[in-house]
XYZ file of C-alpha atoms in Angstrom:
501
model
C 101.694 -121.367 -23.793
C 100.086 -124.744 -24.242
C 101.293 -127.314 -26.744
C 99.161 -128.175 -29.726
C 98.789 -131.735 -28.467
C 97.355 -130.668 -25.149
C 93.654 -131.241 -24.688
C 92.737 -128.270 -22.574
C 90.141 -130.185 -20.608
C 88.745 -133.657 -20.056
C 85.334 -134.220 -18.547
C 84.524 -135.838 -15.260
C 81.418 -137.086 -13.590
C 81.639 -135.247 -10.356
C 80.513 -131.925 -11.782
C 78.129 -131.140 -14.609
C 78.092 -127.583 -15.876
C 74.733 -125.995 -15.194
C 72.210 -126.681 -17.933
C 74.271 -129.437 -19.570
C 72.858 -132.652 -18.171
C 72.317 -134.656 -21.352
C 74.473 -137.600 -22.392
C 75.870 -135.451 -25.204
C 77.739 -133.462 -22.579
C 80.154 -136.355 -22.211
C 80.761 -136.847 -25.944
C 82.982 -133.848 -26.668
C 86.182 -135.902 -26.647
C 84.903 -138.570 -29.045
C 86.538 -137.151 -32.175
C 87.861 -139.778 -34.607
C 90.843 -137.572 -35.454
C 91.794 -136.250 -32.039
C 94.113 -138.447 -29.929
C 92.322 -140.168 -27.051
C 93.360 -140.270 -23.436
C 95.032 -143.634 -23.869
C 96.866 -142.805 -27.109
C 98.689 -139.554 -26.367
C 102.174 -140.013 -24.825
C 102.621 -138.307 -21.444
C 105.245 -135.816 -22.616
C 102.427 -134.039 -24.450
C 100.210 -133.928 -21.384
C 102.439 -132.709 -18.566
C 102.290 -129.011 -19.454
C 98.511 -129.086 -19.520
C 98.378 -130.886 -16.187
C 100.555 -128.225 -14.575
C 98.692 -125.355 -16.237
C 95.305 -126.604 -15.119
C 96.473 -127.217 -11.564
C 97.660 -123.614 -11.271
C 95.958 -121.290 -13.754
C 92.590 -123.033 -13.587
C 92.189 -124.601 -10.136
C 94.473 -122.570 -7.882
C 93.393 -119.292 -9.445
C 89.778 -120.140 -8.748
C 90.583 -121.252 -5.211
C 92.286 -117.936 -4.485
C 89.609 -115.874 -6.141
C 86.899 -117.355 -3.938
C 88.727 -116.578 -0.701
C 90.407 -113.314 -1.738
C 88.170 -111.278 0.535
C 88.133 -113.851 3.314
C 91.913 -113.699 3.678
C 91.769 -109.927 3.124
C 94.417 -109.559 0.463
C 92.050 -107.715 -1.848
C 88.860 -105.677 -1.668
C 86.170 -104.753 -4.143
C 84.943 -101.399 -5.340
C 81.413 -102.194 -4.160
C 80.381 -102.946 -0.554
C 79.181 -106.330 0.743
C 80.931 -108.325 -1.996
C 80.162 -112.017 -1.473
C 83.614 -113.337 -0.552
C 84.255 -110.354 1.715
C 81.038 -110.323 3.710
C 80.183 -114.035 3.385
C 76.704 -113.564 2.024
C 74.412 -113.543 -1.022
C 76.240 -115.258 -3.912
C 78.578 -117.118 -1.540
C 75.609 -118.969 -0.035
C 74.251 -120.099 -3.406
C 76.972 -122.610 -4.239
C 77.385 -121.027 -7.666
C 81.130 -120.493 -7.667
C 83.497 -122.864 -9.417
C 86.546 -124.188 -7.567
C 84.745 -127.533 -7.401
C 84.189 -127.542 -11.147
C 87.695 -126.360 -11.987
C 89.285 -129.057 -9.843
C 87.103 -131.972 -10.904
C 86.341 -131.148 -14.522
C 89.585 -129.545 -15.668
C 92.477 -130.276 -13.310
C 92.180 -133.685 -11.628
C 91.404 -135.553 -14.895
C 94.741 -134.412 -16.305
C 96.537 -135.864 -13.284
C 94.636 -139.153 -13.609
C 95.656 -139.390 -17.262
C 99.266 -138.531 -16.462
C 99.399 -141.305 -13.872
C 97.873 -143.763 -16.331
C 100.073 -142.740 -19.260
C 103.222 -142.874 -17.151
C 102.439 -146.498 -16.374
C 101.463 -147.310 -19.966
C 104.644 -145.829 -21.444
C 106.953 -147.266 -18.771
C 107.749 -143.772 -17.535
C 107.209 -143.646 -13.762
C 108.466 -140.062 -13.584
C 105.236 -138.970 -15.258
C 103.190 -141.122 -12.904
C 105.004 -139.436 -10.024
C 104.304 -135.935 -11.307
C 100.650 -136.873 -11.783
C 100.490 -137.980 -8.162
C 102.238 -134.852 -6.850
C 99.862 -132.577 -8.737
C 96.949 -134.744 -7.663
C 97.946 -134.438 -3.999
C 98.189 -130.678 -4.416
C 94.707 -130.460 -5.953
C 93.040 -132.838 -3.512
C 94.516 -130.831 -0.672
C 93.259 -127.558 -2.111
C 89.756 -128.969 -2.573
C 89.428 -130.668 0.794
C 90.777 -127.599 2.596
C 87.907 -125.555 1.197
C 85.102 -128.116 1.415
C 86.016 -130.866 3.876
C 84.614 -134.160 2.584
C 85.183 -134.541 -1.151
C 85.040 -137.111 -3.955
C 88.156 -139.273 -4.112
C 88.136 -142.732 -5.735
C 84.938 -142.044 -7.652
C 86.497 -139.136 -9.511
C 87.566 -139.454 -13.152
C 89.527 -142.586 -14.026
C 90.674 -143.171 -17.645
C 90.084 -146.923 -17.315
C 86.562 -146.801 -15.896
C 83.212 -145.400 -16.911
C 82.050 -142.097 -15.505
C 80.208 -142.252 -12.181
C 77.335 -139.798 -12.153
C 76.687 -140.165 -8.423
C 80.142 -140.385 -6.840
C 80.721 -141.171 -3.184
C 82.189 -138.569 -0.831
C 84.876 -139.466 1.694
C 85.958 -137.716 4.878
C 88.770 -135.196 4.986
C 90.754 -137.552 7.194
C 90.686 -140.189 4.455
C 91.688 -137.591 1.856
C 94.683 -136.554 3.941
C 95.750 -140.171 4.292
C 95.627 -140.496 0.514
C 97.627 -137.295 0.030
C 100.452 -138.602 2.194
C 100.316 -142.018 0.495
C 100.570 -140.791 -3.084
C 103.295 -138.269 -2.217
C 105.375 -141.092 -0.724
C 104.730 -143.216 -3.814
C 105.765 -140.344 -6.073
C 109.131 -139.978 -4.359
C 109.847 -143.679 -4.914
C 108.768 -143.478 -8.570
C 111.009 -140.483 -9.204
C 113.974 -142.685 -8.260
C 113.045 -145.317 -10.845
C 114.234 -145.583 -14.441
C 111.938 -143.798 -16.885
C 111.888 -144.335 -20.650
C 110.647 -140.809 -21.238
C 112.153 -137.686 -19.703
C 109.825 -135.197 -18.049
C 110.974 -132.424 -20.336
C 111.319 -134.368 -23.575
C 108.887 -132.003 -25.302
C 109.570 -128.989 -23.107
C 106.376 -129.590 -21.142
C 107.775 -129.538 -17.621
C 107.211 -125.839 -17.036
C 107.922 -126.160 -13.308
C 111.304 -127.890 -13.155
C 112.499 -128.582 -16.705
C 112.732 -132.296 -16.053
C 114.731 -132.064 -12.809
C 113.448 -135.022 -10.788
C 115.317 -133.930 -7.654
C 113.354 -130.697 -7.587
C 110.112 -132.615 -8.052
C 111.073 -134.738 -5.040
C 111.670 -131.588 -3.015
C 108.265 -130.314 -4.096
C 106.641 -133.562 -2.937
C 108.292 -133.334 0.474
C 107.386 -129.643 0.786
C 103.718 -130.383 0.095
C 103.881 -133.187 2.654
C 105.314 -130.782 5.228
C 102.496 -128.313 4.493
C 99.770 -130.891 5.097
C 101.403 -132.465 8.134
C 101.579 -128.980 9.581
C 97.827 -128.495 9.147
C 97.240 -130.988 11.944
C 98.183 -128.671 14.826
C 94.754 -129.051 16.478
C 95.087 -132.846 16.557
C 96.612 -133.844 19.884
C 95.798 -137.554 20.022
C 95.158 -140.538 17.816
C 96.695 -141.710 14.575
C 96.920 -138.217 13.106
C 98.159 -136.347 16.164
C 100.345 -133.412 15.202
C 104.026 -134.332 15.122
C 106.451 -131.408 14.822
C 109.262 -133.869 14.196
C 107.488 -135.396 11.194
C 106.975 -131.905 9.799
C 110.651 -131.056 10.298
C 111.769 -134.305 8.656
C 109.709 -133.470 5.574
C 111.018 -129.898 5.564
C 114.601 -131.133 5.611
C 113.940 -132.985 2.337
C 111.955 -130.126 0.825
C 112.876 -126.834 -0.808
C 116.380 -125.636 0.074
C 116.454 -122.301 -1.787
C 114.353 -120.022 -3.967
C 115.642 -121.976 -6.955
C 113.219 -124.727 -5.896
C 110.114 -122.505 -5.852
C 107.153 -124.031 -7.710
C 105.579 -121.418 -9.969
C 104.418 -120.760 -13.502
C 105.161 -117.646 -15.515
C 103.205 -115.520 -17.961
C 104.445 -113.619 -20.978
C 102.118 -110.642 -20.638
C 101.081 -110.989 -24.280
C 97.839 -110.214 -26.066
C 96.024 -113.413 -25.122
C 94.317 -113.265 -21.728
C 95.677 -116.695 -20.776
C 99.198 -115.360 -21.310
C 98.593 -112.858 -18.527
C 98.576 -113.220 -14.774
C 94.866 -113.828 -13.997
C 94.768 -111.045 -11.401
C 96.358 -108.460 -13.687
C 94.380 -105.851 -15.588
C 94.848 -107.947 -18.753
C 93.987 -111.277 -17.134
C 90.662 -113.029 -16.921
C 90.354 -112.514 -13.163
C 91.252 -108.846 -12.766
C 87.718 -107.736 -11.978
C 87.819 -109.810 -8.788
C 90.665 -107.747 -7.329
C 89.746 -104.071 -7.525
C 91.925 -102.795 -4.664
C 94.349 -104.006 -2.058
C 92.723 -104.401 1.334
C 93.164 -102.047 4.239
C 94.352 -104.900 6.457
C 97.061 -106.041 4.054
C 98.361 -102.538 3.346
C 98.420 -101.554 7.018
C 100.226 -104.778 7.883
C 102.973 -103.892 5.404
C 103.113 -100.392 6.858
C 103.602 -101.828 10.351
C 104.922 -105.368 9.849
C 106.622 -105.627 13.229
C 103.517 -104.503 15.151
C 104.946 -101.305 16.626
C 108.176 -102.895 17.808
C 109.905 -100.523 15.407
C 108.898 -97.575 13.271
C 109.539 -99.309 9.964
C 107.729 -99.762 6.689
C 108.164 -103.111 5.009
C 110.426 -102.789 1.927
C 107.980 -105.063 0.076
C 105.145 -102.500 0.292
C 106.004 -100.493 -2.868
C 106.925 -103.681 -4.719
C 103.649 -105.498 -4.043
C 101.162 -102.641 -3.668
C 100.540 -99.935 -6.245
C 100.602 -96.305 -5.180
C 97.235 -94.527 -5.222
C 96.663 -91.981 -7.978
C 96.597 -89.250 -5.332
C 99.749 -90.620 -3.717
C 100.548 -92.938 -0.852
C 99.356 -96.430 -0.089
C 95.866 -96.984 1.219
C 93.764 -100.119 1.129
C 89.994 -100.505 1.082
C 88.217 -101.821 4.158
C 87.151 -105.394 3.436
C 83.420 -105.516 2.788
C 83.069 -101.755 2.814
C 83.702 -100.803 -0.783
C 85.096 -97.456 -1.943
C 83.304 -94.245 -0.949
C 81.834 -92.522 -3.966
C 84.321 -90.532 -6.020
C 87.304 -91.468 -3.821
C 88.801 -94.278 -5.852
C 91.974 -92.321 -6.626
C 92.805 -92.306 -2.912
C 93.226 -96.086 -2.812
C 95.765 -98.587 -4.143
C 94.480 -100.379 -7.223
C 94.753 -104.170 -6.959
C 96.818 -104.717 -10.075
C 100.242 -103.638 -11.235
C 102.509 -104.900 -8.463
C 104.806 -107.892 -8.151
C 101.952 -110.408 -8.000
C 99.358 -108.658 -10.150
C 101.124 -107.403 -13.282
C 100.503 -109.072 -16.675
C 103.805 -110.969 -16.513
C 103.661 -111.771 -12.779
C 104.184 -115.422 -11.790
C 101.737 -117.577 -9.866
C 103.408 -119.419 -6.998
C 102.231 -122.849 -5.899
C 104.722 -123.133 -3.061
C 107.931 -121.364 -2.094
C 111.075 -121.841 -0.065
C 109.969 -119.043 2.257
C 106.762 -120.937 3.098
C 108.791 -124.054 3.856
C 110.975 -122.073 6.246
C 107.912 -120.667 8.035
C 106.509 -124.197 8.321
C 109.826 -125.221 9.853
C 109.757 -122.230 12.202
C 106.280 -123.126 13.449
C 107.128 -126.803 13.937
C 110.313 -125.993 15.836
C 108.532 -123.395 17.954
C 105.851 -125.936 18.868
C 108.588 -128.437 19.797
C 110.172 -125.846 22.133
C 113.197 -125.247 19.923
C 112.854 -121.467 20.012
C 116.340 -120.716 18.746
C 115.867 -123.042 15.778
C 112.441 -121.568 15.132
C 113.788 -118.024 15.204
C 116.564 -118.866 12.765
C 114.130 -120.534 10.352
C 111.842 -117.507 10.654
C 114.658 -115.117 9.706
C 115.603 -117.329 6.768
C 111.983 -117.339 5.638
C 111.804 -113.545 5.715
C 115.070 -113.230 3.835
C 113.933 -115.765 1.231
C 110.776 -113.800 0.527
C 112.654 -110.504 0.265
C 115.034 -112.130 -2.198
C 112.107 -113.587 -4.143
C 110.756 -110.059 -4.589
C 114.187 -108.763 -5.633
C 114.508 -106.417 -2.655
C 118.010 -104.930 -2.597
C 120.595 -106.511 -0.355
C 120.955 -103.232 1.535
C 117.226 -103.049 2.336
C 117.127 -106.749 3.155
C 119.999 -106.483 5.607
C 118.505 -103.408 7.260
C 115.113 -105.107 7.668
C 116.623 -108.256 9.173
C 118.787 -106.181 11.497
C 115.721 -104.292 12.694
C 113.929 -107.557 13.403
C 116.928 -108.822 15.337
C 117.223 -105.599 17.330
C 113.553 -104.921 18.055
C 112.028 -108.394 18.271
C 114.905 -110.862 18.708
C 114.256 -114.229 20.238
C 112.935 -112.539 23.400
C 109.747 -111.195 21.746
C 109.485 -113.904 19.128
C 106.389 -116.109 18.832
C 103.752 -117.547 16.544
C 102.459 -114.111 15.592
C 105.748 -113.128 13.989
C 105.812 -116.382 12.006
C 102.249 -116.100 10.752
C 102.418 -112.408 9.859
C 105.484 -112.945 7.707
C 104.012 -116.114 6.203
C 100.843 -114.176 5.355
C 102.867 -111.566 3.480
C 105.022 -114.168 1.720
C 102.037 -116.318 0.654
C 100.254 -113.486 -1.130
C 97.516 -114.878 -3.423
C 97.872 -118.445 -2.180
C 94.787 -120.271 -0.809
C 97.015 -121.760 1.888
C 96.515 -118.533 3.838
C 92.884 -119.429 4.568
C 94.091 -122.648 6.207
C 96.334 -120.587 8.484
C 93.549 -118.128 9.342
C 91.327 -121.005 10.468
C 94.083 -122.883 12.292
C 94.726 -119.695 14.244
C 90.971 -119.053 14.672
C 91.259 -115.653 12.979
C 93.060 -114.400 16.077
C 93.984 -110.714 16.213
C 96.693 -111.750 18.681
C 98.296 -113.680 15.831
C 97.315 -111.249 13.056
C 97.391 -107.773 14.644
C 94.620 -105.562 13.318
C 92.530 -108.389 11.848
C 88.819 -107.630 12.151
C 85.666 -109.054 10.690
C 84.720 -107.330 7.435
C 82.040 -104.714 7.169
C 78.544 -105.836 6.102
C 79.043 -109.377 7.357
C 76.036 -111.635 6.941
C 74.885 -111.474 10.576
C 72.094 -113.960 9.945
C 74.686 -116.661 9.398
C 77.424 -115.114 11.539
C 75.664 -113.245 14.389
C 78.500 -113.119 16.934
C 81.646 -111.023 16.724
C 83.707 -114.209 17.051
C 81.829 -116.032 14.293
C 83.958 -116.506 11.176
C 83.530 -118.466 7.971
C 84.946 -122.007 8.211
C 84.232 -123.785 4.899
C 82.766 -123.351 1.437
C 79.495 -124.668 0.063
C 79.420 -127.333 -2.603
C 78.182 -126.215 -6.000
C 74.456 -126.585 -6.408
C 74.722 -128.585 -9.619
C 76.450 -131.273 -7.545
C 73.736 -131.097 -4.926
C 70.970 -131.319 -7.533
C 72.411 -134.472 -9.058
C 74.153 -136.188 -6.161
C 72.310 -135.036 -3.043
C 72.102 -138.549 -1.565
C 75.898 -138.823 -1.313
C 77.064 -135.312 -0.537
C 77.222 -133.803 2.964
C 74.681 -131.291 4.273
C 74.923 -128.227 2.050
C 72.737 -125.916 4.128
C 74.694 -122.645 4.374
C 73.973 -122.511 8.120
C 75.904 -125.769 8.365
C 78.436 -125.649 5.578
C 79.774 -122.139 6.097
C 79.964 -122.308 9.884
C 81.175 -125.850 10.631
C 84.952 -126.325 11.115
C 86.689 -128.927 8.978
C 88.293 -132.062 10.410
C 91.751 -130.555 10.868
C 90.116 -127.406 12.289
C 88.518 -129.382 15.136
C 90.323 -129.887 18.443
C 90.903 -133.483 19.470
């Protein structure tokens, strides 16, 4: 899918692949025939920047929390992301690397090249993708590297400084606002001049909506902040929503062809490079789709057979998170690939109109506009059903059941978050919601801690994982600057936005 001019990766100081600490590691882009960062026009770089943000960074971010958010389960018990132990505590997984080595450098180059070639639309896209990636990284780790990350005009910093999550969030909002302004400026080069804009085909208005939608997402993360400069403001969230996605036509996603090459396949499909991380659908997710309205009505969600594969022996049954599959019983459970999100040609969604509507519903509910919240909630459900190509007849029946059995009288945050959880399948944003809601079974009916939880780190029934560890190669090289990476601290300490104040 990638253009011949696209350098698949550029190297950055913040992460060094294990075992590659020599100066030669940084010389792989010094070819005399290959275009350099400062020579290649931005129209040849935009596709790679988008691809790396989604297929490289977001995929890895989802993979590492797949068991935590209980979308998928493994064949074997006590898998690290499901039971929060063993490999998870070693800092040997790679979202950090994929963000800092592969994805963020492309955005830095796009920003630089947009300025160099008098094409602010490319600078804007670089900033939007950069905000998306910084948000993904800080929401898993907390404090991260910001200004000391790769810069095409400066030498590599081998011991970069870390900044607080609060500072990162301030930067996210700043560069999103700058991007919107730059998208309104004249640009010598069009975003899709070489067919590289695989999100919006050069439509700057849709890029602006994407910027505002991301801003709404991150403003909405601040619900535990009740005072100070960053106190949660439902009205600010709503204002961003009103300028964000207005239909499914605005959804930000990339597609796959389902061809022979693994990178032309959805990573979580049987043909993709991540399929082994998603053996089965989880019991929690399947049971939620079997009872989406929490016993208000005897109804099965019409999305169940579209998203979840039927077990070989019939029916839909998920595997208990952390428990693994009992010996010889695999055919009784729903395999994790083959549905709407996990087939070879399935898309990967960065953000959708349905999520924006659920953000709006939450903000209006928290501002005591229950009727407005309920309407946004219904529109969010309908948008997701339409996204999955559910028939109009089934969609109408489902919405009518919600209106009859729940209505505004029984409506609350639980209904919003359950439907958002279903709609945001395979999106790392779900882990943010789990933590904002403190893993509450009142919000997510039926949610329980996984089996085989690491009770040394998480001894109490109300102890849940709160953050990810930094990779050990970063700790080995940059321990003086990075935060405490002791698993007893890192995995159990809430992030800034997850702390009441």
